[in-house]
Short mmCIF file of C-alpha atoms and ligand atoms in Angstrom, two decimals:
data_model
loop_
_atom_site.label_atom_id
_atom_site.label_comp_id
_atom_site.label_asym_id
_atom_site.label_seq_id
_atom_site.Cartn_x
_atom_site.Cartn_y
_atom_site.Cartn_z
CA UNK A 1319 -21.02 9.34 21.83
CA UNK A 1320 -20.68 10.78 17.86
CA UNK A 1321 -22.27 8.89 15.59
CA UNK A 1322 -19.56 7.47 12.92
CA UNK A 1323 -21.23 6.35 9.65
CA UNK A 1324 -18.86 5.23 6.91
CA UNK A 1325 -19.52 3.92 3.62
CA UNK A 1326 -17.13 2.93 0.32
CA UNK A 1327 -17.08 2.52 -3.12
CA UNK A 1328 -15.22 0.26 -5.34
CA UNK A 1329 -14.57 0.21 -8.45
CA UNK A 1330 -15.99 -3.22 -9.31
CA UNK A 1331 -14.07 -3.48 -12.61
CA UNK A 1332 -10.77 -3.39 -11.50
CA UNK A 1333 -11.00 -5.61 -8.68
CA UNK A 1334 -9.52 -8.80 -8.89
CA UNK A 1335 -10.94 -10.57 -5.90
CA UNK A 1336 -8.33 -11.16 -3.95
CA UNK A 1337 -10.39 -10.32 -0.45
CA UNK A 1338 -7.90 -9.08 1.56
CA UNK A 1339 -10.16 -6.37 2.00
CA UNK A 1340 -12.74 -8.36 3.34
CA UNK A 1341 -10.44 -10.04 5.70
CA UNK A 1342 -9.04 -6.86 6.76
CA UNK A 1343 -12.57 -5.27 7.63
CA UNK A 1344 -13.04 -5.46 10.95
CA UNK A 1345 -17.07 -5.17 10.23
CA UNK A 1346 -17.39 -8.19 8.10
CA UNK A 1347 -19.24 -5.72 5.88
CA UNK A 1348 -17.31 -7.50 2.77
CA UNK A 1349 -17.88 -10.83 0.14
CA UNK A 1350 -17.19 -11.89 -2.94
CA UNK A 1351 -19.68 -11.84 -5.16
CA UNK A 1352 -20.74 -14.39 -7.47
CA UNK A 1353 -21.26 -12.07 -10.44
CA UNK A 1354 -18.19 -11.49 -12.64
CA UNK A 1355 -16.65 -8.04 -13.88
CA UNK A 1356 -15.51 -8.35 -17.77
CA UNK A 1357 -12.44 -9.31 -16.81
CA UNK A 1358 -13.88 -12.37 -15.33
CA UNK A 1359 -12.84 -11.99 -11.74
CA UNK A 1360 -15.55 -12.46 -9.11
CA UNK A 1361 -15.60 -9.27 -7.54
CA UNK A 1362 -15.95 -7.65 -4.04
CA UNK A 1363 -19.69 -6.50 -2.94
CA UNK A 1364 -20.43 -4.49 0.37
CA UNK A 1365 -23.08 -7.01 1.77
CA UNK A 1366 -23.62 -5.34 5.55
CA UNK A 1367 -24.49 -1.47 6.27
CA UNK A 1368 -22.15 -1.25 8.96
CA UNK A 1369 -18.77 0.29 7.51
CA UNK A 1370 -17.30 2.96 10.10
CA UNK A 1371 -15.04 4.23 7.15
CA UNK A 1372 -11.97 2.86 9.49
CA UNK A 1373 -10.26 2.55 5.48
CA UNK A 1374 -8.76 -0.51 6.78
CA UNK A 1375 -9.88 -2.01 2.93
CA UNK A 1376 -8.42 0.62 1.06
CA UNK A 1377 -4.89 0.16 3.10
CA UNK A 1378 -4.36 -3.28 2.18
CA UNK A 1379 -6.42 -3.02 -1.83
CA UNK A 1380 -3.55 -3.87 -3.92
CA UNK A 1381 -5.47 -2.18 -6.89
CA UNK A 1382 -6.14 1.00 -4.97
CA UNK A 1383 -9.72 0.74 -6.25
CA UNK A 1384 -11.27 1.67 -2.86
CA UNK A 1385 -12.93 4.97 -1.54
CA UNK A 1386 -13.79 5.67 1.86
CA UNK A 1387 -16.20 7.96 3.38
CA UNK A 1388 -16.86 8.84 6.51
CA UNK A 1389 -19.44 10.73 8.66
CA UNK A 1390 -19.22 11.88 12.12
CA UNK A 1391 -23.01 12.91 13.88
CA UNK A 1392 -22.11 15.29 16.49
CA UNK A 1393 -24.40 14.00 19.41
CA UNK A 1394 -27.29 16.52 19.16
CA UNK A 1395 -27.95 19.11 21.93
CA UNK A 1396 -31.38 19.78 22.93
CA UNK A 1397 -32.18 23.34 22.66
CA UNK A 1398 -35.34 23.34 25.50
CA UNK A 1399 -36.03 21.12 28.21
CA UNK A 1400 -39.46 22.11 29.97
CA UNK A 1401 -40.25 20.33 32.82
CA UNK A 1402 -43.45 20.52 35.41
CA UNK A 1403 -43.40 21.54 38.94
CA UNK A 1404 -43.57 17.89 40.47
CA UNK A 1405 -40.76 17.29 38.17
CA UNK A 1406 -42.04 14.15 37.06
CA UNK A 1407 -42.64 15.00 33.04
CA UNK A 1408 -39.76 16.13 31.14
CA UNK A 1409 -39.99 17.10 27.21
CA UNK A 1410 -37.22 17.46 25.21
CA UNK A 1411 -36.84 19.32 22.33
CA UNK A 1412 -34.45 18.67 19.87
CA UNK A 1413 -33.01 20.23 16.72
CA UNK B 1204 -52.76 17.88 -9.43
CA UNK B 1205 -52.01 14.72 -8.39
CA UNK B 1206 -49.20 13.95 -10.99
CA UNK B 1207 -47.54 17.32 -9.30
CA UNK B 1208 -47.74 16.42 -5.96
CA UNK B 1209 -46.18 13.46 -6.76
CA UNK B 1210 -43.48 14.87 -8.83
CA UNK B 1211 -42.61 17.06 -5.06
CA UNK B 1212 -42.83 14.22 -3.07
CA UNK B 1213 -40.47 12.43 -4.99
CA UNK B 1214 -38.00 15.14 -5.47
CA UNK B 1215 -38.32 15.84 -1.55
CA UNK B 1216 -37.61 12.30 -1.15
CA UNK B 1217 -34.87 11.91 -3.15
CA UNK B 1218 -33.00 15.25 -1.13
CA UNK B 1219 -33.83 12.98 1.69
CA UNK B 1220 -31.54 10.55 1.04
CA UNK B 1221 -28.77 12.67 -0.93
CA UNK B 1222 -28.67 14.12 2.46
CA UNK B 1223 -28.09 11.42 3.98
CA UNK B 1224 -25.72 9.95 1.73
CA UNK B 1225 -22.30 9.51 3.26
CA UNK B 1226 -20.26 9.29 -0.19
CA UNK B 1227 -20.05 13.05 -0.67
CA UNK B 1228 -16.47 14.94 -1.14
CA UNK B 1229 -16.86 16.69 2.33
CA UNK B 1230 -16.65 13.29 3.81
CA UNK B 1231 -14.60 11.24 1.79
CA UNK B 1232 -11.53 9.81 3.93
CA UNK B 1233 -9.44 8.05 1.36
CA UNK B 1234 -9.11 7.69 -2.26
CA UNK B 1235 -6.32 6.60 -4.32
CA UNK B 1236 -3.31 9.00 -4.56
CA UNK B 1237 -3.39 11.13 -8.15
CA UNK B 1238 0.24 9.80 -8.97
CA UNK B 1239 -0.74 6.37 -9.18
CA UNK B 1240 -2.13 6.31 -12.68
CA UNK B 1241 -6.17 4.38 -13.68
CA UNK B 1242 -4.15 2.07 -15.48
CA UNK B 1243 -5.18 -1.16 -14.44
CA UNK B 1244 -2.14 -3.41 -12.96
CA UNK B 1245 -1.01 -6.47 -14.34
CA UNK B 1246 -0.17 -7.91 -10.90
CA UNK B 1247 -1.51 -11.44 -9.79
CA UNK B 1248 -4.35 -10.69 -7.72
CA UNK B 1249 -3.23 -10.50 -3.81
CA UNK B 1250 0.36 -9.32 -4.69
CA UNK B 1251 1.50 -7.00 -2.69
CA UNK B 1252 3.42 -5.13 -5.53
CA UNK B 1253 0.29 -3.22 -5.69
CA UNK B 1254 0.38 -1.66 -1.96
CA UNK B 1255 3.86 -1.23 -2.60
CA UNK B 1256 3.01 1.70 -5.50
CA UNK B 1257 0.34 2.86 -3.97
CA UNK B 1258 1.98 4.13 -0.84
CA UNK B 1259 5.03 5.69 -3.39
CA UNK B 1260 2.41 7.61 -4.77
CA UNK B 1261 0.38 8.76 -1.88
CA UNK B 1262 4.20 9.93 0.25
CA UNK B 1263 5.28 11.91 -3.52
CA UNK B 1264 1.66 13.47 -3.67
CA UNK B 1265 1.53 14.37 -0.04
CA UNK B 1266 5.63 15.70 -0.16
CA UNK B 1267 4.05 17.65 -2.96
CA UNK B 1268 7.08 16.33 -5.94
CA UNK B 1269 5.56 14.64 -8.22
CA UNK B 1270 7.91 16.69 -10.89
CA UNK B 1271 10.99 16.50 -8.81
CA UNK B 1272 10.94 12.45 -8.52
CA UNK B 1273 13.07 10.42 -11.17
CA UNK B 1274 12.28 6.61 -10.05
CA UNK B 1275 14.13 3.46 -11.74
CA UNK B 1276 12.00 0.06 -12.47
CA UNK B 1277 13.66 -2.87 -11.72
CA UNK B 1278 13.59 -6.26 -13.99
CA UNK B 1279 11.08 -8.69 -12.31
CA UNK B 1280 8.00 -8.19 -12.21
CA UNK B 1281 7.71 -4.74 -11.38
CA UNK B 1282 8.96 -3.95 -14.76
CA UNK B 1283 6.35 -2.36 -15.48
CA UNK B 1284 6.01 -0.02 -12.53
CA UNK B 1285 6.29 3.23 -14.88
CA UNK B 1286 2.64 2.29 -16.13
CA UNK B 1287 1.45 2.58 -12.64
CA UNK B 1288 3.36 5.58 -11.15
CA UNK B 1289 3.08 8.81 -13.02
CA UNK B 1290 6.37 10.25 -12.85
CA UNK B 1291 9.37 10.73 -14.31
CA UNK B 1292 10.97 6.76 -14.68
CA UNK B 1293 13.38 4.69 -16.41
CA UNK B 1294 14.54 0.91 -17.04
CA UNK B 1295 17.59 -0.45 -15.91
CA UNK B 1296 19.12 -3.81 -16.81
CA UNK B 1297 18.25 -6.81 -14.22
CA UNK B 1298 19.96 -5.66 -11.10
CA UNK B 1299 21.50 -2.27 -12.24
CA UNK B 1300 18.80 0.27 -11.04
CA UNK B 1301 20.59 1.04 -8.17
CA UNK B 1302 23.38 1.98 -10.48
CA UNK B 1303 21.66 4.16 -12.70
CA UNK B 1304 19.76 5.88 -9.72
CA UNK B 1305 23.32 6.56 -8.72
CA UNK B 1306 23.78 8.54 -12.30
CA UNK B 1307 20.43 9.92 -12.50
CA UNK B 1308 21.46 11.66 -9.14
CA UNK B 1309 24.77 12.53 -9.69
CA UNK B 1310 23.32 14.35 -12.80
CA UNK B 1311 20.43 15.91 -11.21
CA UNK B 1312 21.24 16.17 -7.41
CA UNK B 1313 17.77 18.47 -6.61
CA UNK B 1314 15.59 15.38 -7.85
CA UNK B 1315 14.22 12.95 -5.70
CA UNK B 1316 15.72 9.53 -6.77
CA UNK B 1317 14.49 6.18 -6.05
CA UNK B 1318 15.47 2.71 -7.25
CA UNK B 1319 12.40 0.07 -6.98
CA UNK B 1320 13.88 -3.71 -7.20
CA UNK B 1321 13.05 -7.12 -6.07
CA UNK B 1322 14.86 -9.85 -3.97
CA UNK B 1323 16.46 -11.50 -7.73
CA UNK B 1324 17.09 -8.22 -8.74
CA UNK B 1325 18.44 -6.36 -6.18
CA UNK B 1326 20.26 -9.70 -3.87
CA UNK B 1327 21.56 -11.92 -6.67
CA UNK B 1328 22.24 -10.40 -9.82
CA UNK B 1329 22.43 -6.83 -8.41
CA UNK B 1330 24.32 -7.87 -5.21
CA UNK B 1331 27.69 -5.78 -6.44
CA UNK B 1332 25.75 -2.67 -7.32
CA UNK B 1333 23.25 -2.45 -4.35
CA UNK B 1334 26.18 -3.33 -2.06
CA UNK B 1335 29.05 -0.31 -3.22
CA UNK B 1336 25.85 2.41 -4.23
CA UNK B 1337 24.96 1.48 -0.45
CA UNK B 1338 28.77 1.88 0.60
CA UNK B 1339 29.44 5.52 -1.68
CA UNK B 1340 26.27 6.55 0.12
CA UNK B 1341 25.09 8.13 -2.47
CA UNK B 1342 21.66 9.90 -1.49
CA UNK B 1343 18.89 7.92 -3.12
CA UNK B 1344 16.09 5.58 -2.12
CA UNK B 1345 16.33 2.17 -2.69
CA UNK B 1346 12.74 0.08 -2.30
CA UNK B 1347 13.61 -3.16 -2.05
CA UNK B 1348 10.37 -6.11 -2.41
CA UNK B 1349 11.77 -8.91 -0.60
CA UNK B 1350 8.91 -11.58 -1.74
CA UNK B 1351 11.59 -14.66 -1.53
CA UNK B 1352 11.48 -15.81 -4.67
CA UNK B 1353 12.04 -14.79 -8.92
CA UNK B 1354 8.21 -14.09 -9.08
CA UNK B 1355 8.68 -12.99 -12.79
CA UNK B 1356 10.30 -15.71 -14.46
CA UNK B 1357 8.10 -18.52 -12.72
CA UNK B 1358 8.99 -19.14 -8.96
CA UNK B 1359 12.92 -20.23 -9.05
CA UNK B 1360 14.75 -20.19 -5.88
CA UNK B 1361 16.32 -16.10 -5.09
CA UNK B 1362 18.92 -16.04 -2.24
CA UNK B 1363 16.56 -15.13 0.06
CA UNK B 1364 14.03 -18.03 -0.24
CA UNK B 1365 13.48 -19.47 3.24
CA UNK B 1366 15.34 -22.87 4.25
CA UNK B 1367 13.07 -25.59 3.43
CA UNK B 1368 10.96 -23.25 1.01
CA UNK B 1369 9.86 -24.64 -2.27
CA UNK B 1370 10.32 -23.20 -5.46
CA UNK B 1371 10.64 -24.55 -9.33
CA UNK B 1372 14.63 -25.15 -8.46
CA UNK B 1373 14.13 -26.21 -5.15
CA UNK B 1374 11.40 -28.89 -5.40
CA UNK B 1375 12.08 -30.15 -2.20
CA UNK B 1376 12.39 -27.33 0.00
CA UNK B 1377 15.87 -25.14 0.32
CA UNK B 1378 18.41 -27.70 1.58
CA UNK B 1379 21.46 -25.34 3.35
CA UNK B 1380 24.24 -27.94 2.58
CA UNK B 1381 23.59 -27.28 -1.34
CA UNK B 1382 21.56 -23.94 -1.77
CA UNK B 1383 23.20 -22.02 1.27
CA UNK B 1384 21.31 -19.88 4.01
CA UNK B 1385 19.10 -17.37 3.13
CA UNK B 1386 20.97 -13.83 2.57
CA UNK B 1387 19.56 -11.19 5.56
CA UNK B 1388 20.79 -8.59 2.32
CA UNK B 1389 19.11 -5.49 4.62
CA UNK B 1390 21.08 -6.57 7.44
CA UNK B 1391 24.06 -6.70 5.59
CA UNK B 1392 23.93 -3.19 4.18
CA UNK B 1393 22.79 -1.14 7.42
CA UNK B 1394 26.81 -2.82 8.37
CA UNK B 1395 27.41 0.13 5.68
CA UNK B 1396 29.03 3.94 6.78
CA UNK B 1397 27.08 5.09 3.46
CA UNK B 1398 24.04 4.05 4.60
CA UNK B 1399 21.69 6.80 6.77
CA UNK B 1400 18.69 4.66 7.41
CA UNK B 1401 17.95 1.40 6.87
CA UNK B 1402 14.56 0.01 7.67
CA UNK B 1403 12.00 -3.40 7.06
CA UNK B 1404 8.30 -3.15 7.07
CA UNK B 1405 5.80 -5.41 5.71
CA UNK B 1406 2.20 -4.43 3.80
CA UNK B 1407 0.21 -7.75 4.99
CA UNK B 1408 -1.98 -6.16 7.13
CA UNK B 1409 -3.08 -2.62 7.74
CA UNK B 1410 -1.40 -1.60 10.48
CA UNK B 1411 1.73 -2.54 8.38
CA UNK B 1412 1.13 -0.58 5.39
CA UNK B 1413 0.78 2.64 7.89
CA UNK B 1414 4.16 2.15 9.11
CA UNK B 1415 5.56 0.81 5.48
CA UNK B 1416 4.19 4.37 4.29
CA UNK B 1417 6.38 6.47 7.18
CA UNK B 1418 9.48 4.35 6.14
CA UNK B 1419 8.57 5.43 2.17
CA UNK B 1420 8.51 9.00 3.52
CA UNK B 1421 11.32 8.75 5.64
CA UNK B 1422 13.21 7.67 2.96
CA UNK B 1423 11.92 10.32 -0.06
CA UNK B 1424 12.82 13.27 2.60
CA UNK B 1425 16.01 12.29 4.11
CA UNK B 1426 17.42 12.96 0.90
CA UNK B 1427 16.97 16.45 1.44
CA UNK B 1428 19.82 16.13 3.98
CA UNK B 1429 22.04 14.91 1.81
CA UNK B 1430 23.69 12.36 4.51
CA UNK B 1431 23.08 9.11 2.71
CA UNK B 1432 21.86 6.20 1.14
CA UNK B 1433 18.18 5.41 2.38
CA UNK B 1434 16.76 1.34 2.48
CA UNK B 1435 13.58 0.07 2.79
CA UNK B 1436 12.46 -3.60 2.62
CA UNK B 1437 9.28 -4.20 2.04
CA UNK B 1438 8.52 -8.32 2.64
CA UNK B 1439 6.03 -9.42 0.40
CA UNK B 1440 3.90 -12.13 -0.81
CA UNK B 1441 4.07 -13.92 -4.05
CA UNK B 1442 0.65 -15.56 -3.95
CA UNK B 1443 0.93 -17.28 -7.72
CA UNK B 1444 4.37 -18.56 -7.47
CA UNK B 1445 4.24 -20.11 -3.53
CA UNK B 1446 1.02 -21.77 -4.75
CA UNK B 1447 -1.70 -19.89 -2.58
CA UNK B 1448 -4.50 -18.07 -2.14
CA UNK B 1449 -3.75 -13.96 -1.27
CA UNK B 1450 -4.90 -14.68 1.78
CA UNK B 1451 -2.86 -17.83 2.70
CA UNK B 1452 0.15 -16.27 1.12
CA UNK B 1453 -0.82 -13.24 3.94
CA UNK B 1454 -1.02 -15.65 6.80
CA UNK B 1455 2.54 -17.49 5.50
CA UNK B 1456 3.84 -14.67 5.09
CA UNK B 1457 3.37 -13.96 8.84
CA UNK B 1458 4.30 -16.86 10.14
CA UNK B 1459 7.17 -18.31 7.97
CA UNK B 1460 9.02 -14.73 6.26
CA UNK B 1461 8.42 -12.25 9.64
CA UNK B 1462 10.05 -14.54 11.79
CA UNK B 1463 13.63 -14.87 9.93
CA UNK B 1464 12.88 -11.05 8.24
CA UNK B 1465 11.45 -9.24 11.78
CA UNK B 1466 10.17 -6.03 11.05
CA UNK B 1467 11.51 -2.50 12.28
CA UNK B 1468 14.50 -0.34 12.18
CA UNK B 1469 18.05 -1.56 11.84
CA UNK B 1470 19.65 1.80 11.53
CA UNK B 1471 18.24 5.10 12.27
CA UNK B 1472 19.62 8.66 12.03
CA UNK B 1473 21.33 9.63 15.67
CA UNK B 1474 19.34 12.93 15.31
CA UNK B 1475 16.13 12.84 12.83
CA UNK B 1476 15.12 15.68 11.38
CA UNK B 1477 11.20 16.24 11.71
CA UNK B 1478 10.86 13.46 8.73
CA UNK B 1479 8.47 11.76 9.84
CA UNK B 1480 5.70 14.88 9.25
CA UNK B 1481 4.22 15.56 5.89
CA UNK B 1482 6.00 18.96 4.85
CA UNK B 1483 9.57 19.95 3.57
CA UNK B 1484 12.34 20.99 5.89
C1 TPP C 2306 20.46 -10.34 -17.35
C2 TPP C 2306 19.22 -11.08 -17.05
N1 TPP C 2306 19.28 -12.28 -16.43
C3 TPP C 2306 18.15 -12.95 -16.13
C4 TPP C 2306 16.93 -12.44 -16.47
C5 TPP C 2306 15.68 -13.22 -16.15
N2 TPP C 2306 14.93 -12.66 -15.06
C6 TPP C 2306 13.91 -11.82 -15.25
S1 TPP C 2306 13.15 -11.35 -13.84
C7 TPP C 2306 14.19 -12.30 -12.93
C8 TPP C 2306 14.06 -12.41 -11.44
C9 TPP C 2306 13.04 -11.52 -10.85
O1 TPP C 2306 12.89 -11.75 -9.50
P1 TPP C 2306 12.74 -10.57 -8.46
O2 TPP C 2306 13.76 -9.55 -8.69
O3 TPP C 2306 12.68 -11.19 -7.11
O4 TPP C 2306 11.34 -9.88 -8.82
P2 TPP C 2306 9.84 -10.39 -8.59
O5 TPP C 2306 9.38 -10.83 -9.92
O6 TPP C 2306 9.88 -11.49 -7.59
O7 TPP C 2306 9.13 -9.19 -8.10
C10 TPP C 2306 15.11 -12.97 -13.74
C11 TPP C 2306 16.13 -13.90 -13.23
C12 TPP C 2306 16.90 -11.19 -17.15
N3 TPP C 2306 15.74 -10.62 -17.49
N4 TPP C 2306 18.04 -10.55 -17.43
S1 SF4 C 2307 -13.93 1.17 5.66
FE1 SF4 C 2307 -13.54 -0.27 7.35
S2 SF4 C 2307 -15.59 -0.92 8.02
FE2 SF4 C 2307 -15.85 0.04 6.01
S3 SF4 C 2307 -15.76 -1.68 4.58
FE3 SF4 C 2307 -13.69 -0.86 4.72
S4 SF4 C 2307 -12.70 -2.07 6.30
FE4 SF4 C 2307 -14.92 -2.42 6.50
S1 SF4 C 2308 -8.58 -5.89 -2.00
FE1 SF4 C 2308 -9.14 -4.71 -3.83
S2 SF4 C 2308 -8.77 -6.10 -5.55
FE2 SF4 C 2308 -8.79 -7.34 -3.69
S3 SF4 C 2308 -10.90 -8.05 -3.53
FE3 SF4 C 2308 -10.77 -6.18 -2.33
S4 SF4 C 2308 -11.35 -4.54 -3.74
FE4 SF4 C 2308 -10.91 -6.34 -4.99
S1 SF4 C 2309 4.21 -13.63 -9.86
FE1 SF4 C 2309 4.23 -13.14 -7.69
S2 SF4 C 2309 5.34 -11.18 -7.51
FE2 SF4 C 2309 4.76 -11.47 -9.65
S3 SF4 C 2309 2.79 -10.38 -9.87
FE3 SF4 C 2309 2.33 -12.53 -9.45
S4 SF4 C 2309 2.10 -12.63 -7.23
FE4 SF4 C 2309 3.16 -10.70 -7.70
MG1 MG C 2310 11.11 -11.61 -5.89
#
């Protein structure tokens, strides 16, 4: 199966920690922090690196402060297999 | 020597992980649309005035018409919404925008229109405008945020606040026999010949907002067609004024508003035009 790595990135100063994003993240990856921006809301830190960049944060944001990446690892192909006669050692090369 | 070697191996490592960074352009997924403006909202945090914007934004950047869209703020608190969206806008009275939409369009029939109003604005002091611009059918968008209550002005009871819902004039819940039934306002106009679609979505959750965002686009490109007056409601919280958390207000919201407001189409065109995909007819 690919691979899917996501990741995001808020902008911290805007947010006004309302966590619907964190309640809408079906990874948990989300929390408040305890720190404050300068506006004096307590603001919303990634705290697991498990985000599939699903955007499911940025959807509900109601500051639109959320970007979302994602990466998709093609499942790698080996380019040789060598095996010996008896059959019982196989390497595998991959790229 | 050493110093140098150093020097590589931390420049080799430091590739290392830009390649493996996943926040670069090729793979970035979603970002805020460029018509919704860095100014920072003045919203209550939670309120779903906020999603509402964003998804006008991202169907006029993705319909490409960000200089053929004319939108109307409403009095409430979206009165500010020309801060936010970075088009061409204007204010109307409390309750009038769908009357000057029906100008602006008159005058300029090749502009997208759109009228952006809230449950006091649009179904009690607008009721007489929204209801005959509905009836002429005149071929505008009206977004209507049906949060149940005069958010702006403190939390007073709108005609659509739920029976038995509290607000600062109905301290002990919406009593029928002296406040009346909620008005169904969306129900009432897709009754209208003028009216060419007439839908309700919610942006609670976000499988919601997806489908709130088709209606928005629905709406901006049936105009094209010339055929009709287009209607979205959009239910939405009001954390501040019904006295919860965003998230509470969410989960209320779901259980108390979706029930008597139940999302989905109440009038469709007989034969849509491809509307539903992201480029022009
Ligand atoms: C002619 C007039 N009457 C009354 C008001 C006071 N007023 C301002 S906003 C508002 C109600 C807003 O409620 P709604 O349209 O539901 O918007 P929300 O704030 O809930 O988004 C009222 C009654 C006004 N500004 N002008
Ligand atoms: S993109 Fe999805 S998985 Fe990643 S933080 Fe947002 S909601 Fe969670
Ligand atoms: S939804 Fe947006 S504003 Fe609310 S806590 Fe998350 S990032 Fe902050
Ligand atoms: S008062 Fe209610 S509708 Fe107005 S910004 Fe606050 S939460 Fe939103
Ligand atoms: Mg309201």
């Amino acid at each position: 199966m690919a691979k899917v790595k996501g990741d995001i990135i808020i902008d911290i100063e805007k947010c006004k920690g309302c966590e619907l994003c964190a309640s809408a993240c079906p990874q948990d990856s989300l929390e408040l922090s305890r720190k404050i921006n300068s506006k004096g809301y307590h603001y919303i830190v990634k705290i697991e690196d498990n985000c599939t960049g699903c955007t499911n944060c940025a959807l509900v944001c109601p500051e639109g402060i959320i970007k979302v990446y994602r990466k998709t690892d093609k499942k790698k192909e080996p380019i040789a297999t060598i095996a010996n006669v008896t059959g019982d050692i196989t390497v595998t090369v991959q790229s | 020597m050493n110093e140098k070697r150093m020097l590589e191996e931390e420049k080799h490592f430091e590739t290392i992980i830009a390649e493996e960074s996943v926040c670069t352009n090729d793979n970035l997924v979603y970002e805020k649309p460029e018509t919704l403006t860095d100014t920072p909202m003045h919203y209550c945090p939670g309120c779903g005035h906020g999603v509402a914007h964003r998804l006008i934004a991202e169907v006029i950047d993705e319909l490409g018409i960000q200089d053929k869209t004319i939108g109307v703020a409403p009095v409430g608190c979206s009165v500010f919404a020309y801060n936010y969206l970075n088009i061409d806008m204007t204010e109307a009275a409390h309750g009038r925008a769908s009357a000057v939409a029906t100008g602006i369009k008159r005058v300029l029939p090749d502009k997208y229109v759109f009228s952006y109003q809230g449950d006091g604005d649009l179904a009690a002091i607008g009721t007489g405008e929204t209801i005959h611009t509905c009836n002429r059918g005149e071929n505008i968008l009206i977004i209507f945020i049906n949060n149940g209550i005069y958010g702006m002005t403190g939390g007073q009871m709108a005609p659509t606040t739920l029976i038995g819902m509290k607000s600062t004039t109905t301290p002990f819940g919406r009593e029928v026999e002296v406040m009346g039934n909620p008005l169904k306002i969306t129900e009432l106009i897709a009754q209208l010949p003028g009216v060419y679609y007439c839908t309700r979505v919610a942006v609670n959750t976000p499988n919601n907002v997806r489908k709130a965002k088709k209606a928005i686009l629905n709406g901006f490109k049936y105009q094209e067609l010339k055929k009709g007056l287009s209607f979205v409601e959009i239910v939405s919280n009001c954390p501040s004024n019904w006295k919860m958390t965003p998230l509470e207000s969410n989960k209320w919201l779901e259980e108390n508003m979706l029930p008597f407001y139940p999302l989905g189409d109440l009038k469709v065109p007989k034969n849509p035009p491809k509307a539903d995909k992201g480029e022009l007819i």
